Amino acid sequence: MNILVTGGAGFIGSNHVRYLLRNSDDRVVNLDLLTYAGNLENLAGCEDDPRYRFVRGDIRDRELLRTLLRQEAIDSVVHFAAESHVDRSVEGPEVFITTNVLGTEILLEEARAAGVQRFVMVSTDEVYGSLGSEGRFTESSPLAPNSPYAASKASADLLCRAFFKTFGFPVVVTRCSNNYGPYQFPEKLIPLMIANALEGKPLPVYGDGLQVRDWLYVEDHCRAVDLALRRGRPGAVYNVGGGNEMRNLDLVRLLLDRLERSHDLIKFVADRPGHDRRYAIDAAYIGAEMGWAPTVDFATGLARTVDWYLAQRPWWEKIRSGAYTAYYDQMYGPAGRHAGDARVQ
Ligand code: NAD
Ligand code: TYD
């Protein structure tokens, strides 16, 4: 297969590119705009593989997509590219709509026009909104997104449904719970808390810290996405989850214990507006249809993740200092300009 991965320089996308190069014979073209969240260091070593190509560009850029899809004879698309941070969507929702909604629609149209045979939309459990203390989301739970991020993902997710129903375009949607692991951008809970603890900075816990998330190790998510690509039923939605619920405060305490830092670093701060209380995924369907189940238990995954952030301190220190974006601006021009065009003739 010739697979286009969008957003392959981000956290899950870069893990997925590595997963594909390791576990398949397929060719992988990575299209990423390199926004603040995209980092080519996440892909160090991949460029040596002749089956891999990186293109800097925007999923909203029709001309670029048209050229790239045909030039690379793309038959499959795995769509990760998105604005992904809830807090940023509270500060400025617009780019979430242009990238996540419009970008997905443009990508769907161009992929369909180019005769793409398989399209996986990487959606999220956040489209379902918030749970009380009981129950889990199934694929038929109503969509009730609460943040601008979640609403933009729900819109993209439903556009995929519409492209299947209206045009018979073979889209498969995955809705996964919170991921963790190597290369996660240090604005998200786990890497932020690790980095702050190591630098002796306060660990900001929102509200009472009793919100619950269902954590899944990133490679288990990549395997689910890959199964969805190869064996997923067109038009189907698959929930993906860790079966591993944890309260934020308990998780932060666990991280501090593992890093041998004092719980006194915890600082309760104002809650996130519209903060979802609890997510929990019922992943029985993907288990029954494709035999998927998480393989990395939370203790192992968290230990691996903490060790990775300890060993890769220069990776996250550079990000936190902003040095890596200055480098891309110098190399390609500021993010938002379609610097990828020049490379796709
Ligand atoms: P991320 O923010 O780390 O990476 C997003 C990537 O998309 C970045 O490399 C960025 O440069 C790129 N990008 C952004 N706008 C673009 C555009 N217009 N054109 C091309 N590239 C663009 O995000 P992540 O955590 O790796 O999440 C990846 C996907 O998985 C997202 O769609 C997200 O909604 C979904 N998801 C994430 C989680 C999670 O826990 N992180 C859980 C479920 C689903
Ligand atoms: P996050 O990693 O942003 O993922 P999401 O909002 O997509 O679930 O946050 C995970 C949980 O941690 C969420 O309940 C918000 C909380 N949180 C904090 O308490 N403090 C923080 O500094 C961050 C970033 C998140």
Coordinates of C-alpha atoms and ligand atoms in Angstrom, one line a residue:
M1 CA 0.0 0.0 0.0
N2 CA 1.0 3.6 -0.4
I3 CA -0.2 5.2 2.8
L4 CA -0.7 8.9 3.4
V5 CA -0.3 9.7 7.1
T6 CA -1.5 13.2 8.0
G7 CA -0.1 14.8 11.2
G8 CA 2.7 12.3 11.3
A9 CA 5.1 14.7 13.0
G10 CA 2.8 14.9 16.1
F11 CA 2.6 12.6 19.1
I12 CA 0.4 9.7 17.9
G13 CA 1.2 10.3 14.2
S14 CA 5.0 9.9 14.7
N15 CA 4.5 6.8 16.7
H16 CA 2.3 5.5 13.9
V17 CA 4.8 6.2 11.2
R18 CA 7.4 4.3 13.2
Y19 CA 4.8 1.5 13.7
L20 CA 4.2 1.2 10.0
L21 CA 7.8 1.2 9.0
R22 CA 8.5 -1.5 11.6
N23 CA 5.5 -3.7 11.0
S24 CA 4.7 -3.4 7.3
D25 CA 6.2 -3.3 3.8
D26 CA 4.1 -0.3 2.9
R27 CA 5.3 3.1 1.7
V28 CA 4.5 6.0 4.0
V29 CA 4.1 9.6 3.0
N30 CA 3.8 11.9 6.0
L31 CA 2.0 15.2 5.4
D32 CA 2.3 17.6 8.3
L33 CA 2.2 21.4 8.6
L34 CA 4.6 21.5 11.5
T35 CA 2.5 23.7 13.7
Y36 CA 3.7 24.2 17.2
A37 CA 2.8 20.5 17.9
G38 CA 4.7 19.0 14.9
N39 CA 8.3 18.1 15.5
L40 CA 10.6 16.4 13.0
E41 CA 12.8 15.2 15.9
N42 CA 9.9 12.8 16.6
L43 CA 10.8 11.0 13.4
A44 CA 14.6 10.9 13.7
G45 CA 16.0 8.0 11.7
C46 CA 12.8 7.5 9.6
E47 CA 14.2 9.6 6.8
D48 CA 16.9 6.9 6.2
D49 CA 14.1 4.5 5.2
P50 CA 13.5 4.6 1.4
R51 CA 9.8 3.8 2.0
Y52 CA 9.4 7.1 3.9
R53 CA 8.9 10.6 2.6
F54 CA 8.1 13.8 4.6
V55 CA 6.2 16.7 3.0
R56 CA 5.5 19.9 4.9
G57 CA 2.0 21.1 4.0
D58 CA -1.5 21.8 5.1
I59 CA -4.5 19.4 4.8
R60 CA -6.5 22.5 3.8
D61 CA -4.4 23.0 0.7
R62 CA -6.4 21.4 -2.1
E63 CA -3.8 21.9 -4.8
L64 CA -1.1 20.3 -2.7
L65 CA -3.3 17.3 -1.8
R66 CA -4.3 16.8 -5.5
T67 CA -0.7 16.7 -6.6
L68 CA 0.5 14.6 -3.7
L69 CA -2.2 12.0 -3.8
R70 CA -1.6 11.3 -7.5
Q71 CA 2.1 11.7 -7.6
E72 CA 2.5 9.2 -4.8
A73 CA -0.3 6.9 -6.0
I74 CA -1.8 7.0 -2.5
D75 CA -4.4 4.3 -2.0
S76 CA -4.8 4.6 1.8
V77 CA -5.1 7.6 4.2
V78 CA -4.7 7.6 7.9
H79 CA -5.8 11.0 9.2
F80 CA -4.3 12.2 12.4
A81 CA -3.7 15.9 11.6
A82 CA -5.6 18.2 13.9
E83 CA -5.4 20.8 16.5
S84 CA -5.5 18.6 19.6
H85 CA -5.4 20.5 22.8
V86 CA -8.7 21.3 24.6
D87 CA -7.3 24.3 26.6
R88 CA -6.1 25.9 23.3
S89 CA -9.6 25.4 21.9
V90 CA -11.0 27.4 24.8
E91 CA -8.6 30.2 24.2
G92 CA -9.1 30.3 20.4
P93 CA -11.6 27.9 18.7
E94 CA -11.3 29.2 15.1
V95 CA -8.2 27.2 14.0
F96 CA -9.9 24.1 15.4
I97 CA -12.7 24.6 13.0
T98 CA -10.5 25.4 10.0
T99 CA -8.1 22.5 10.6
N100 CA -10.2 19.8 12.1
V101 CA -13.5 20.4 10.3
L102 CA -12.7 22.1 7.0
G103 CA -9.3 20.3 6.7
T104 CA -11.0 17.0 7.1
E105 CA -13.7 17.8 4.6
I106 CA -11.1 18.9 2.0
L107 CA -9.0 15.8 2.6
L108 CA -12.1 13.6 2.2
E109 CA -13.0 15.3 -1.1
E110 CA -9.6 15.1 -2.5
A111 CA -9.0 11.5 -1.3
R112 CA -12.3 10.5 -2.9
A113 CA -11.5 12.2 -6.2
A114 CA -8.1 10.5 -6.3
G115 CA -9.7 7.1 -5.8
V116 CA -8.4 6.3 -2.4
Q117 CA -9.5 2.8 -1.3
R118 CA -9.2 3.1 2.5
F119 CA -9.5 6.1 4.8
V120 CA -9.1 6.0 8.6
M121 CA -10.4 9.0 10.6
V122 CA -8.7 9.2 14.0
S123 CA -11.5 10.6 16.1
T124 CA -11.7 10.7 19.9
D125 CA -13.9 9.6 22.8
E126 CA -14.3 13.3 23.6
V127 CA -17.1 13.4 20.9
Y128 CA -19.3 11.6 23.4
G129 CA -19.1 14.3 26.1
S130 CA -18.9 13.5 29.8
L131 CA -20.0 10.5 31.9
G132 CA -21.3 10.4 35.4
S133 CA -19.7 7.8 37.8
E134 CA -21.4 4.9 36.0
G135 CA -21.3 3.4 32.5
R136 CA -19.0 3.5 29.5
F137 CA -19.3 4.9 26.0
T138 CA -20.3 2.5 23.3
E139 CA -20.3 3.3 19.6
S140 CA -24.0 4.0 19.8
S141 CA -23.7 6.5 22.7
P142 CA -25.0 10.0 21.5
L143 CA -22.5 12.5 20.4
A144 CA -22.5 15.4 23.0
P145 CA -19.2 17.3 22.7
N146 CA -18.5 19.9 25.3
S147 CA -15.3 21.7 24.3
P148 CA -14.7 23.5 20.9
Y149 CA -12.0 20.8 20.3
A150 CA -14.5 18.0 20.9
A151 CA -17.1 19.7 18.8
S152 CA -14.7 20.1 15.9
K153 CA -13.7 16.4 16.1
A154 CA -17.4 15.4 16.3
S155 CA -18.0 17.5 13.1
A156 CA -15.1 15.8 11.3
D157 CA -16.3 12.4 12.5
L158 CA -19.8 13.0 11.2
L159 CA -18.5 14.3 7.9
C160 CA -16.8 10.9 7.5
R161 CA -20.1 9.2 8.2
A162 CA -21.7 11.4 5.5
F163 CA -19.0 10.6 3.0
F164 CA -19.7 6.9 3.5
K165 CA -23.5 7.2 3.4
T166 CA -23.7 9.7 0.5
F167 CA -20.8 8.6 -1.7
G168 CA -20.0 5.1 -0.5
F169 CA -16.5 6.4 0.3
P170 CA -14.8 3.7 2.5
V171 CA -14.1 5.6 5.7
V172 CA -13.5 3.8 9.0
V173 CA -13.7 5.9 12.2
T174 CA -11.8 5.2 15.4
R175 CA -12.7 6.9 18.7
C176 CA -9.9 6.5 21.2
S177 CA -9.5 7.5 24.9
N178 CA -6.5 9.4 26.3
N179 CA -3.1 8.3 24.9
Y180 CA 0.2 8.5 26.7
G181 CA 3.8 7.5 25.8
P182 CA 6.9 8.8 24.1
Y183 CA 6.9 12.0 22.0
Q184 CA 3.7 13.4 23.7
F185 CA 3.9 17.2 23.6
P186 CA 4.5 18.6 27.0
E187 CA 1.3 20.6 27.2
K188 CA -0.7 17.4 27.9
L189 CA -1.2 16.1 31.4
I190 CA 1.4 13.4 31.8
P191 CA 4.4 15.0 30.0
L192 CA 3.6 18.4 31.5
M193 CA 3.6 17.0 35.0
I194 CA 6.8 15.0 34.5
A195 CA 8.6 18.0 33.1
N196 CA 7.4 20.4 35.8
A197 CA 8.3 17.9 38.5
L198 CA 11.8 17.5 37.1
E199 CA 12.2 21.3 37.0
G200 CA 10.8 21.7 40.5
K201 CA 7.9 23.7 39.2
P202 CA 4.3 23.5 40.5
L203 CA 2.0 20.8 39.0
P204 CA -1.3 22.6 38.1
V205 CA -4.2 20.3 38.8
Y206 CA -7.5 21.6 37.5
G207 CA -10.4 21.9 39.9
D208 CA -10.6 19.1 42.5
G209 CA -8.5 16.8 40.4
L210 CA -11.1 14.1 40.6
Q211 CA -11.8 13.9 36.9
V212 CA -11.4 10.5 35.4
R213 CA -9.6 9.6 32.1
D214 CA -9.1 6.1 30.5
W215 CA -5.4 5.9 29.6
L216 CA -4.1 3.8 26.7
Y217 CA -0.4 3.3 25.7
V218 CA 0.1 5.0 22.4
E219 CA 1.4 1.9 20.6
D220 CA -1.8 0.0 21.4
H221 CA -3.7 2.8 19.8
C222 CA -1.5 2.6 16.7
R223 CA -2.2 -1.1 16.4
A224 CA -5.9 -0.4 16.6
V225 CA -5.7 2.2 13.9
D226 CA -3.7 -0.1 11.7
L227 CA -6.2 -2.9 12.1
A228 CA -9.0 -0.4 11.2
L229 CA -7.1 0.4 8.1
R230 CA -6.5 -3.2 7.0
R231 CA -9.6 -5.0 8.3
G232 CA -12.1 -2.3 9.4
R233 CA -15.6 -2.4 7.9
P234 CA -16.2 0.6 5.7
G235 CA -18.6 2.9 7.4
A236 CA -18.0 1.4 10.8
V237 CA -17.0 3.2 14.0
Y238 CA -14.6 1.5 16.5
N239 CA -14.2 2.6 20.1
V240 CA -10.6 2.1 21.4
G241 CA -9.8 2.3 25.1
G242 CA -7.4 1.2 27.8
G243 CA -9.9 -0.2 30.2
N244 CA -7.8 1.8 32.6
E245 CA -9.6 4.6 34.4
M246 CA -7.7 6.9 36.7
R247 CA -8.4 10.1 38.6
N248 CA -6.1 12.9 37.6
L249 CA -5.0 13.6 41.1
D250 CA -4.1 9.9 41.7
L251 CA -2.1 9.9 38.4
V252 CA -0.2 13.0 39.3
R253 CA 0.7 11.5 42.8
L254 CA 1.9 8.3 41.1
L255 CA 4.1 10.3 38.8
L256 CA 5.6 12.3 41.7
D257 CA 6.2 9.0 43.6
R258 CA 8.0 7.5 40.6
L259 CA 10.1 10.6 40.2
E260 CA 10.8 10.7 43.9
R261 CA 9.5 14.3 44.2
S262 CA 7.2 15.7 47.0
H263 CA 3.4 15.9 46.6
D264 CA 3.8 19.5 47.9
L265 CA 4.5 20.4 44.2
I266 CA 0.8 19.8 43.5
K267 CA -1.0 23.1 43.0
F268 CA -4.8 23.2 42.6
V269 CA -5.8 25.8 40.0
A270 CA -9.0 27.1 38.5
D271 CA -10.9 24.4 36.7
R272 CA -11.0 24.2 32.8
P273 CA -14.3 25.7 31.6
G274 CA -16.7 22.9 30.5
H275 CA -14.3 20.3 31.9
D276 CA -15.6 16.8 31.2
R277 CA -15.8 14.8 34.4
R278 CA -15.2 11.3 33.3
Y279 CA -14.4 9.3 30.1
A280 CA -14.6 5.5 29.9
I281 CA -14.6 3.4 26.8
D282 CA -16.3 0.1 26.0
A283 CA -14.0 -1.4 23.4
A284 CA -15.8 -4.7 23.1
Y285 CA -16.7 -4.2 19.4
I286 CA -13.2 -3.9 18.1
G287 CA -12.2 -6.8 20.3
A288 CA -15.0 -9.0 18.9
E289 CA -14.5 -7.9 15.2
M290 CA -10.7 -7.7 15.0
G291 CA -9.3 -9.3 18.2
W292 CA -7.9 -6.0 19.4
A293 CA -7.1 -5.5 23.1
P294 CA -4.5 -3.4 24.9
T295 CA -1.2 -5.2 25.5
V296 CA 0.6 -2.7 27.6
D297 CA -0.6 -2.5 31.2
F298 CA -0.6 0.9 32.9
A299 CA 2.2 0.2 35.3
T300 CA 4.5 -0.9 32.5
G301 CA 3.5 1.9 30.1
L302 CA 3.9 4.6 32.7
A303 CA 7.3 3.3 33.8
R304 CA 8.4 3.2 30.1
T305 CA 7.0 6.7 29.6
V306 CA 8.7 8.2 32.7
D307 CA 12.0 6.6 31.7
W308 CA 11.7 8.0 28.2
Y309 CA 11.1 11.6 29.4
L310 CA 14.0 11.2 31.8
A311 CA 16.3 10.0 29.0
Q312 CA 15.0 12.5 26.4
R313 CA 15.3 15.6 28.5
P314 CA 16.9 17.7 25.6
W315 CA 13.8 16.8 23.5
W316 CA 11.3 18.4 25.8
E317 CA 13.6 21.2 27.1
K318 CA 14.0 22.4 23.5
I319 CA 10.3 22.4 23.0
R320 CA 9.6 24.3 26.2
S321 CA 12.3 26.9 25.3
G322 CA 10.7 27.4 21.9
A323 CA 14.0 26.7 20.1
Y324 CA 12.5 24.1 17.7
T325 CA 9.9 26.4 16.2
A326 CA 12.5 29.1 15.6
Y327 CA 14.4 26.4 13.7
Y328 CA 11.4 25.5 11.4
D329 CA 10.7 29.1 10.7
Q330 CA 14.3 29.5 9.5
M331 CA 14.1 26.2 7.5
Y332 CA 10.6 26.5 6.0
G333 CA 9.1 29.9 6.8
P334 CA 6.5 30.4 9.6
A335 CA 3.9 27.7 10.0
G336 CA 0.7 28.6 8.1
R337 CA 2.6 29.4 4.9
H338 CA 2.3 26.5 2.6
A339 CA 6.0 25.7 2.5
G340 CA 5.3 22.1 1.5
D341 CA 4.2 23.2 -2.0
A342 CA 7.8 23.8 -3.2
R343 CA 8.6 20.2 -2.4
V344 CA 5.7 18.6 -4.3
Q345 CA 6.2 19.5 -7.9
Ligands
NAD1 P1 -0.6 16.4 18.2 O1 -1.1 17.8 18.5 O2 0.6 15.9 18.9 O3 -0.3 16.3 16.6 C1 -1.0 16.9 15.6 C2 -0.2 17.0 14.3 O4 -1.0 17.5 13.3 C3 1.0 17.9 14.5 O5 2.2 17.3 14.0 C4 0.7 19.1 13.6 O6 1.8 19.8 13.1 C5 -0.2 18.5 12.6 N1 -1.2 19.5 12.0 C6 -2.0 20.4 12.6 N2 -2.7 21.1 11.7 C7 -2.3 20.6 10.5 C8 -2.8 21.0 9.2 N3 -3.6 21.9 9.0 N4 -2.2 20.3 8.1 C9 -1.3 19.3 8.4 N5 -0.9 19.0 9.6 C10 -1.4 19.6 10.7 O7 -1.9 15.5 18.3 P2 -2.0 13.9 18.8 O8 -2.1 13.9 20.3 O9 -0.9 13.2 18.2 O10 -3.3 13.5 18.2 C11 -3.4 13.0 16.8 C12 -4.8 12.7 16.5 O11 -5.4 11.8 17.4 C13 -5.7 14.0 16.5 O12 -6.6 13.9 15.5 C14 -6.5 13.8 17.9 O13 -7.7 14.4 17.8 C15 -6.6 12.3 17.9 N6 -6.7 11.7 19.3 C16 -5.7 12.1 20.2 C17 -5.8 11.5 21.5 C18 -4.8 11.8 22.5 O14 -4.9 11.3 23.7 N7 -3.7 12.5 22.2 C19 -6.8 10.6 21.8 C20 -7.8 10.2 20.8 C21 -7.7 10.8 19.6
TYD2 P1 -5.3 16.6 28.7 O1 -3.9 15.9 28.7 O2 -5.3 18.0 28.3 O3 -6.3 15.7 27.9 P2 -7.9 15.8 27.7 O4 -8.3 17.1 28.1 O5 -8.0 15.6 26.2 O6 -8.5 14.7 28.4 O7 -5.9 16.5 30.2 C1 -6.1 15.3 30.8 C2 -6.8 15.6 32.1 O8 -5.9 16.3 33.0 C3 -8.0 16.5 32.0 O9 -9.0 16.1 32.9 C4 -7.5 17.9 32.3 C5 -6.4 17.6 33.3 N1 -5.3 18.6 33.4 C6 -4.9 19.2 34.6 O10 -5.5 18.9 35.7 N2 -3.9 20.0 34.6 C7 -3.2 20.3 33.4 O11 -2.2 21.1 33.5 C8 -3.6 19.7 32.2 C9 -2.8 20.0 30.9 C10 -4.6 18.8 32.2

